[in-house]
Amino acid sequence: MRRYIRLFVPVFAAVMLSYLLASTGSYRYYIETMAVSAGSNYRGYWTFTPDILDAIKQAVWNSFFLGGTIHYNPVLWTMTIEFYGSMLVFTMALLFGSLRSRWTFYLASAVLFVNSYYLAFVIGMVFADVFNSKIPIFKTGNKIILSIVLISGLFLGSYPISPLTDGSLYGFLDNGFFETPKVTYHIIGAGMVLYVLLNSRDLQSIFSSRVPVFLGKISYSMYLVHFLVISSFTCALFLILYPVVSYGSAVLISCAISLLLIIPLSYLFYKHIDIAGIELSQLFYNRPAHSGTHDSTGYIKKGYLSSAIFTIYNKLFK
């Protein structure tokens, strides 16, 4: 009930911000930068004519249900996966979460989605099940094993996106075993890193400190606004610096200064827009048609929805 609204509010705000930047010509700096940056894979961005109705359509519908390139914020190609992946998790938890044989369904789902990003959601469910159910399998505190898994995970996670050459360090992995190796290896690598984090108290302590927690809090907002800043402010700054300093120095200085803008902008976006999306989704959840299911606080009585859903499930499948 809540997922779409929670994701949609920040996405809509980011797309509207991008529409304003595109309408004022702020992305022309990006196009000019691409003329300097030879061989870039992102040369075709920001060449469209801004249209408010098209922007609204992409924010409301295309980003979540159609996927592909979202002109007003290209990073939103992941949003369809995020949304459908969430539905996959909710569905699997409902249908198989209480079954003893759920591991069979996890394995079948992993095989089914091995060549897609949805494999990541299945791996996440397995970890959630293992570590929250306190199942000892797959758990270890051995630092040597964890170090090997971490290094291997970082190696797989660094599998290059560009076509491989025969002499590449990753050449032995390009063996045709996976249809989309860059997707599968990245997900397996990420899963290995997460496995280490779940087993290492030292790393948990580091990533539970103030700075990582803060970055985690604003991560969704940063995901939504960072490319807009790069395509306007960062590129404009680069074009100013490039005639004065070397190419590498211009890139480094532009990116470093841009972080000083991206981080506070992401925090403001989180505080005023992302939180609003969370609260609106909660409000939507708390006010269903059956008002008699509420307690004195206005929240749905715990167990009402789950009991209703499982009653239907039991009638259909058991």
Short mmCIF file of C-alpha atoms in Angstrom, two decimals:
data_model
loop_
_atom_site.label_atom_id
_atom_site.label_comp_id
_atom_site.label_asym_id
_atom_site.label_seq_id
_atom_site.Cartn_x
_atom_site.Cartn_y
_atom_site.Cartn_z
CA MET A 1 0.00 0.00 0.00
CA ARG A 2 2.82 2.38 0.84
CA ARG A 3 5.66 1.57 -1.51
CA TYR A 4 4.68 3.57 -4.60
CA ILE A 5 3.89 6.77 -2.68
CA ARG A 6 7.05 6.51 -0.61
CA LEU A 7 9.19 6.28 -3.76
CA PHE A 8 7.08 8.58 -5.92
CA VAL A 9 7.13 11.82 -3.91
CA PRO A 10 10.95 12.28 -4.05
CA VAL A 11 11.07 11.09 -7.67
CA PHE A 12 8.43 13.61 -8.72
CA ALA A 13 10.28 16.44 -6.94
CA ALA A 14 13.58 15.47 -8.58
CA VAL A 15 12.03 15.28 -12.05
CA MET A 16 10.39 18.70 -11.60
CA LEU A 17 13.75 20.14 -10.48
CA SER A 18 15.36 18.63 -13.56
CA TYR A 19 12.62 20.07 -15.76
CA LEU A 20 13.42 23.54 -14.40
CA LEU A 21 17.14 23.07 -15.02
CA ALA A 22 16.49 21.81 -18.55
CA SER A 23 14.09 24.70 -19.27
CA THR A 24 16.67 27.27 -18.20
CA GLY A 25 19.39 25.71 -20.35
CA SER A 26 21.52 24.62 -17.40
CA TYR A 27 22.35 21.28 -19.03
CA ARG A 28 24.09 22.91 -21.97
CA TYR A 29 27.29 22.74 -19.90
CA TYR A 30 26.99 18.97 -19.89
CA ILE A 31 26.68 18.84 -23.68
CA GLU A 32 29.73 21.10 -24.03
CA THR A 33 31.68 18.92 -21.60
CA MET A 34 30.90 15.81 -23.63
CA ALA A 35 32.63 17.46 -26.60
CA VAL A 36 35.80 17.60 -24.49
CA SER A 37 35.42 14.18 -22.85
CA ALA A 38 36.22 11.90 -25.78
CA GLY A 39 34.83 8.38 -25.72
CA SER A 40 32.11 9.04 -23.15
CA ASN A 41 29.21 6.58 -23.04
CA TYR A 42 26.84 9.34 -21.90
CA ARG A 43 27.05 11.66 -24.87
CA GLY A 44 23.33 11.53 -25.75
CA TYR A 45 21.92 12.91 -22.48
CA TRP A 46 20.05 16.24 -22.16
CA THR A 47 19.51 16.73 -25.89
CA PHE A 48 15.68 16.66 -25.69
CA THR A 49 13.23 19.59 -25.65
CA PRO A 50 11.69 20.06 -22.18
CA ASP A 51 7.95 19.44 -21.94
CA ILE A 52 6.05 19.67 -18.64
CA LEU A 53 3.45 17.03 -19.53
CA ASP A 54 6.15 14.60 -20.61
CA ALA A 55 8.04 15.29 -17.36
CA ILE A 56 4.95 14.52 -15.28
CA LYS A 57 4.28 11.34 -17.24
CA GLN A 58 7.84 10.13 -16.74
CA ALA A 59 7.71 10.88 -13.01
CA VAL A 60 4.29 9.35 -12.38
CA TRP A 61 4.30 6.34 -14.70
CA ASN A 62 7.40 5.63 -16.79
CA SER A 63 9.87 5.69 -13.89
CA PHE A 64 8.07 2.93 -12.01
CA PHE A 65 6.20 0.81 -14.54
CA LEU A 66 7.95 1.09 -17.91
CA GLY A 67 11.62 1.66 -17.12
CA GLY A 68 14.17 2.43 -19.81
CA THR A 69 15.79 5.84 -20.18
CA ILE A 70 14.10 8.58 -18.15
CA HIS A 71 15.20 11.74 -19.93
CA TYR A 72 14.73 14.07 -16.96
CA ASN A 73 16.90 11.96 -14.65
CA PRO A 74 18.73 9.05 -16.31
CA VAL A 75 19.55 7.37 -12.97
CA LEU A 76 15.85 6.55 -12.62
CA TRP A 77 16.33 3.53 -14.92
CA THR A 78 16.81 1.64 -11.64
CA MET A 79 13.46 2.73 -10.18
CA THR A 80 11.40 0.13 -12.06
CA ILE A 81 13.67 -2.57 -10.65
CA GLU A 82 13.39 -1.02 -7.19
CA PHE A 83 9.59 -0.99 -7.35
CA TYR A 84 9.00 -4.43 -8.89
CA GLY A 85 11.76 -5.87 -6.71
CA SER A 86 9.92 -4.63 -3.63
CA MET A 87 6.74 -6.29 -4.86
CA LEU A 88 8.72 -9.50 -5.43
CA VAL A 89 9.96 -9.46 -1.82
CA PHE A 90 6.50 -8.76 -0.40
CA THR A 91 4.94 -11.53 -2.51
CA MET A 92 7.58 -14.12 -1.64
CA ALA A 93 7.34 -13.26 2.05
CA LEU A 94 3.56 -13.65 1.94
CA LEU A 95 3.48 -16.92 -0.01
CA PHE A 96 6.59 -18.70 1.24
CA GLY A 97 7.86 -16.85 4.31
CA SER A 98 6.31 -19.18 6.88
CA LEU A 99 6.94 -22.44 5.01
CA ARG A 100 9.62 -24.91 6.00
CA SER A 101 10.34 -25.44 2.32
CA ARG A 102 10.88 -21.74 1.64
CA TRP A 103 14.57 -22.41 0.90
CA THR A 104 13.52 -24.37 -2.16
CA PHE A 105 11.63 -21.34 -3.42
CA TYR A 106 14.61 -19.08 -2.66
CA LEU A 107 16.84 -21.35 -4.74
CA ALA A 108 14.32 -21.55 -7.58
CA SER A 109 13.95 -17.76 -7.58
CA ALA A 110 17.73 -17.29 -7.63
CA VAL A 111 18.00 -19.56 -10.69
CA LEU A 112 15.08 -17.79 -12.37
CA PHE A 113 16.55 -14.30 -11.84
CA VAL A 114 20.26 -15.15 -12.14
CA ASN A 115 20.66 -12.88 -15.16
CA SER A 116 18.70 -9.92 -13.82
CA TYR A 117 18.94 -7.38 -11.02
CA TYR A 118 16.09 -9.14 -9.20
CA LEU A 119 18.67 -11.70 -8.07
CA ALA A 120 19.81 -9.04 -5.56
CA PHE A 121 16.39 -9.01 -3.90
CA VAL A 122 16.40 -12.80 -3.54
CA ILE A 123 19.87 -12.73 -1.97
CA GLY A 124 18.66 -10.01 0.38
CA MET A 125 15.70 -12.14 1.45
CA VAL A 126 17.98 -15.10 2.15
CA PHE A 127 20.26 -12.96 4.32
CA ALA A 128 17.29 -11.43 6.14
CA ASP A 129 15.89 -14.90 6.82
CA VAL A 130 19.22 -16.37 7.96
CA PHE A 131 20.30 -13.54 10.22
CA ASN A 132 16.92 -12.64 11.72
CA SER A 133 15.93 -16.26 12.32
CA LYS A 134 19.28 -16.80 14.08
CA ILE A 135 20.01 -19.79 11.84
CA PRO A 136 23.69 -20.69 12.39
CA ILE A 137 24.24 -21.80 8.79
CA PHE A 138 26.44 -19.49 6.71
CA LYS A 139 27.53 -17.56 9.81
CA THR A 140 31.18 -17.26 10.75
CA GLY A 141 33.45 -15.05 12.80
CA ASN A 142 36.65 -16.32 11.21
CA LYS A 143 38.52 -13.22 10.04
CA ILE A 144 40.55 -15.11 7.45
CA ILE A 145 37.41 -16.46 5.78
CA LEU A 146 35.73 -13.05 5.97
CA SER A 147 38.79 -11.36 4.45
CA ILE A 148 38.84 -13.80 1.54
CA VAL A 149 35.10 -13.32 0.94
CA LEU A 150 35.46 -9.52 1.16
CA ILE A 151 38.36 -9.35 -1.32
CA SER A 152 36.56 -11.73 -3.68
CA GLY A 153 33.36 -9.69 -3.42
CA LEU A 154 35.18 -6.44 -4.19
CA PHE A 155 36.86 -8.13 -7.15
CA LEU A 156 33.58 -9.38 -8.62
CA GLY A 157 31.88 -6.07 -7.86
CA SER A 158 34.58 -4.34 -9.93
CA TYR A 159 33.84 -6.39 -13.04
CA PRO A 160 34.05 -3.82 -15.85
CA ILE A 161 31.02 -2.62 -17.77
CA SER A 162 32.99 -2.01 -20.96
CA PRO A 163 33.74 -4.92 -23.34
CA LEU A 164 36.62 -7.08 -22.15
CA THR A 165 39.87 -7.72 -23.98
CA ASP A 166 41.56 -11.11 -24.02
CA GLY A 167 44.33 -9.88 -21.76
CA SER A 168 42.04 -8.38 -19.12
CA LEU A 169 42.36 -9.29 -15.45
CA TYR A 170 38.69 -10.32 -15.63
CA GLY A 171 39.04 -12.26 -18.87
CA PHE A 172 38.60 -15.68 -17.22
CA LEU A 173 35.17 -14.59 -15.96
CA ASP A 174 33.98 -13.73 -19.46
CA ASN A 175 33.24 -17.37 -20.18
CA GLY A 176 29.62 -17.19 -21.37
CA PHE A 177 28.26 -18.83 -18.23
CA PHE A 178 25.98 -15.84 -17.53
CA GLU A 179 23.93 -14.00 -20.14
CA THR A 180 24.61 -10.63 -18.48
CA PRO A 181 27.90 -11.15 -16.59
CA LYS A 182 28.28 -7.52 -15.51
CA VAL A 183 24.90 -7.71 -13.75
CA THR A 184 25.35 -11.13 -12.16
CA TYR A 185 28.93 -10.60 -11.02
CA HIS A 186 28.13 -7.20 -9.54
CA ILE A 187 25.22 -8.67 -7.57
CA ILE A 188 27.20 -11.67 -6.35
CA GLY A 189 30.05 -9.36 -5.36
CA ALA A 190 27.67 -7.06 -3.49
CA GLY A 191 26.14 -10.08 -1.75
CA MET A 192 29.58 -11.23 -0.61
CA VAL A 193 30.42 -7.80 0.78
CA LEU A 194 27.09 -7.66 2.60
CA TYR A 195 27.71 -11.16 3.98
CA VAL A 196 30.99 -9.96 5.49
CA LEU A 197 29.31 -6.89 6.99
CA LEU A 198 26.62 -9.05 8.58
CA ASN A 199 29.29 -11.26 10.19
CA SER A 200 31.88 -8.66 11.21
CA ARG A 201 31.30 -6.72 14.43
CA ASP A 202 34.27 -4.48 13.62
CA LEU A 203 32.83 -3.40 10.27
CA GLN A 204 29.36 -3.05 11.79
CA SER A 205 30.82 -0.69 14.37
CA ILE A 206 32.45 1.42 11.64
CA PHE A 207 29.35 1.62 9.48
CA SER A 208 27.15 2.33 12.50
CA SER A 209 29.10 5.49 13.35
CA ARG A 210 27.67 8.93 12.72
CA VAL A 211 29.04 9.71 9.25
CA PRO A 212 28.01 6.43 7.53
CA VAL A 213 24.60 6.55 9.23
CA PHE A 214 24.12 10.13 8.00
CA LEU A 215 25.14 9.18 4.45
CA GLY A 216 22.76 6.22 4.58
CA LYS A 217 19.97 8.51 5.70
CA ILE A 218 20.41 10.88 2.75
CA SER A 219 21.40 8.18 0.22
CA TYR A 220 18.04 8.05 -1.59
CA SER A 221 17.99 11.83 -1.91
CA MET A 222 21.61 11.86 -3.09
CA TYR A 223 20.77 9.20 -5.66
CA LEU A 224 18.03 11.45 -7.04
CA VAL A 225 19.89 14.79 -7.17
CA HIS A 226 23.57 13.98 -7.75
CA PHE A 227 23.39 13.59 -11.54
CA LEU A 228 21.44 16.84 -11.88
CA VAL A 229 24.21 18.69 -10.05
CA ILE A 230 26.92 16.96 -12.08
CA SER A 231 25.15 17.81 -15.35
CA SER A 232 24.83 21.48 -14.52
CA PHE A 233 27.09 22.90 -11.79
CA THR A 234 29.95 20.38 -12.06
CA CYS A 235 30.18 20.62 -15.83
CA ALA A 236 30.01 24.42 -15.76
CA LEU A 237 32.83 24.52 -13.23
CA PHE A 238 34.86 22.04 -15.28
CA LEU A 239 34.53 24.22 -18.40
CA ILE A 240 35.85 27.20 -16.44
CA LEU A 241 38.84 25.26 -15.06
CA TYR A 242 39.77 23.22 -18.13
CA PRO A 243 41.47 26.05 -20.07
CA VAL A 244 43.48 26.95 -16.96
CA VAL A 245 44.61 23.61 -15.51
CA SER A 246 45.09 20.07 -16.82
CA TYR A 247 42.15 17.85 -17.70
CA GLY A 248 42.67 15.59 -14.67
CA SER A 249 42.99 18.52 -12.28
CA ALA A 250 39.85 20.15 -13.68
CA VAL A 251 37.89 16.93 -13.14
CA LEU A 252 39.24 16.41 -9.61
CA ILE A 253 38.62 19.99 -8.47
CA SER A 254 35.15 20.11 -10.02
CA CYS A 255 34.09 16.85 -8.37
CA ALA A 256 35.53 17.81 -4.98
CA ILE A 257 33.76 21.17 -4.93
CA SER A 258 30.54 19.57 -6.22
CA LEU A 259 30.46 17.28 -3.19
CA LEU A 260 30.23 20.39 -1.04
CA LEU A 261 26.99 21.16 -2.88
CA ILE A 262 25.60 17.64 -3.38
CA ILE A 263 25.75 16.60 0.29
CA PRO A 264 23.91 19.62 1.81
CA LEU A 265 21.44 19.65 -1.09
CA SER A 266 20.76 15.95 -0.49
CA TYR A 267 20.17 16.65 3.20
CA LEU A 268 17.69 19.43 2.42
CA PHE A 269 15.97 17.17 -0.10
CA TYR A 270 15.78 14.41 2.52
CA LYS A 271 14.48 16.72 5.24
CA HIS A 272 11.81 18.50 3.24
CA ILE A 273 10.82 16.02 0.50
CA ASP A 274 11.92 12.47 1.29
CA ILE A 275 10.50 12.56 4.82
CA ALA A 276 7.30 14.07 3.44
CA GLY A 277 6.99 11.08 1.10
CA ILE A 278 7.46 8.67 3.99
CA GLU A 279 4.84 10.47 6.10
CA LEU A 280 2.36 10.64 3.21
CA SER A 281 2.74 6.93 2.54
CA GLN A 282 2.15 6.22 6.23
CA LEU A 283 -0.95 8.42 6.18
CA PHE A 284 -2.25 6.55 3.15
CA TYR A 285 -1.71 3.26 4.97
CA ASN A 286 -3.34 4.47 8.17
CA ARG A 287 -6.62 5.54 6.57
CA PRO A 288 -8.09 2.55 4.70
CA ALA A 289 -11.74 2.27 3.86
CA HIS A 290 -12.59 0.14 6.89
CA SER A 291 -12.32 2.69 9.67
CA GLY A 292 -13.49 0.09 12.20
CA THR A 293 -10.12 -1.62 12.02
CA HIS A 294 -8.31 1.25 13.76
CA ASP A 295 -7.24 1.49 17.38
CA SER A 296 -7.43 4.65 19.48
CA THR A 297 -4.28 6.11 17.90
CA GLY A 298 -5.67 5.95 14.37
CA TYR A 299 -3.35 3.15 13.28
CA ILE A 300 -4.61 -0.11 11.85
CA LYS A 301 -4.78 -2.73 14.56
CA LYS A 302 -1.75 -4.97 14.30
CA GLY A 303 -2.61 -8.28 12.78
CA TYR A 304 -5.80 -7.14 11.05
CA LEU A 305 -4.33 -6.85 7.58
CA SER A 306 -2.10 -9.88 7.94
CA SER A 307 -4.95 -12.06 9.26
CA ALA A 308 -7.25 -10.91 6.45
CA ILE A 309 -4.59 -11.62 3.81
CA PHE A 310 -3.74 -15.04 5.21
CA THR A 311 -7.43 -15.94 5.45
CA ILE A 312 -7.77 -15.31 1.72
CA TYR A 313 -4.52 -17.17 1.07
CA ASN A 314 -5.63 -20.19 3.07
CA LYS A 315 -8.95 -20.37 1.23
CA LEU A 316 -7.23 -20.24 -2.14
CA PHE A 317 -4.20 -22.44 -1.65
CA LYS A 318 -4.70 -24.67 1.41
#
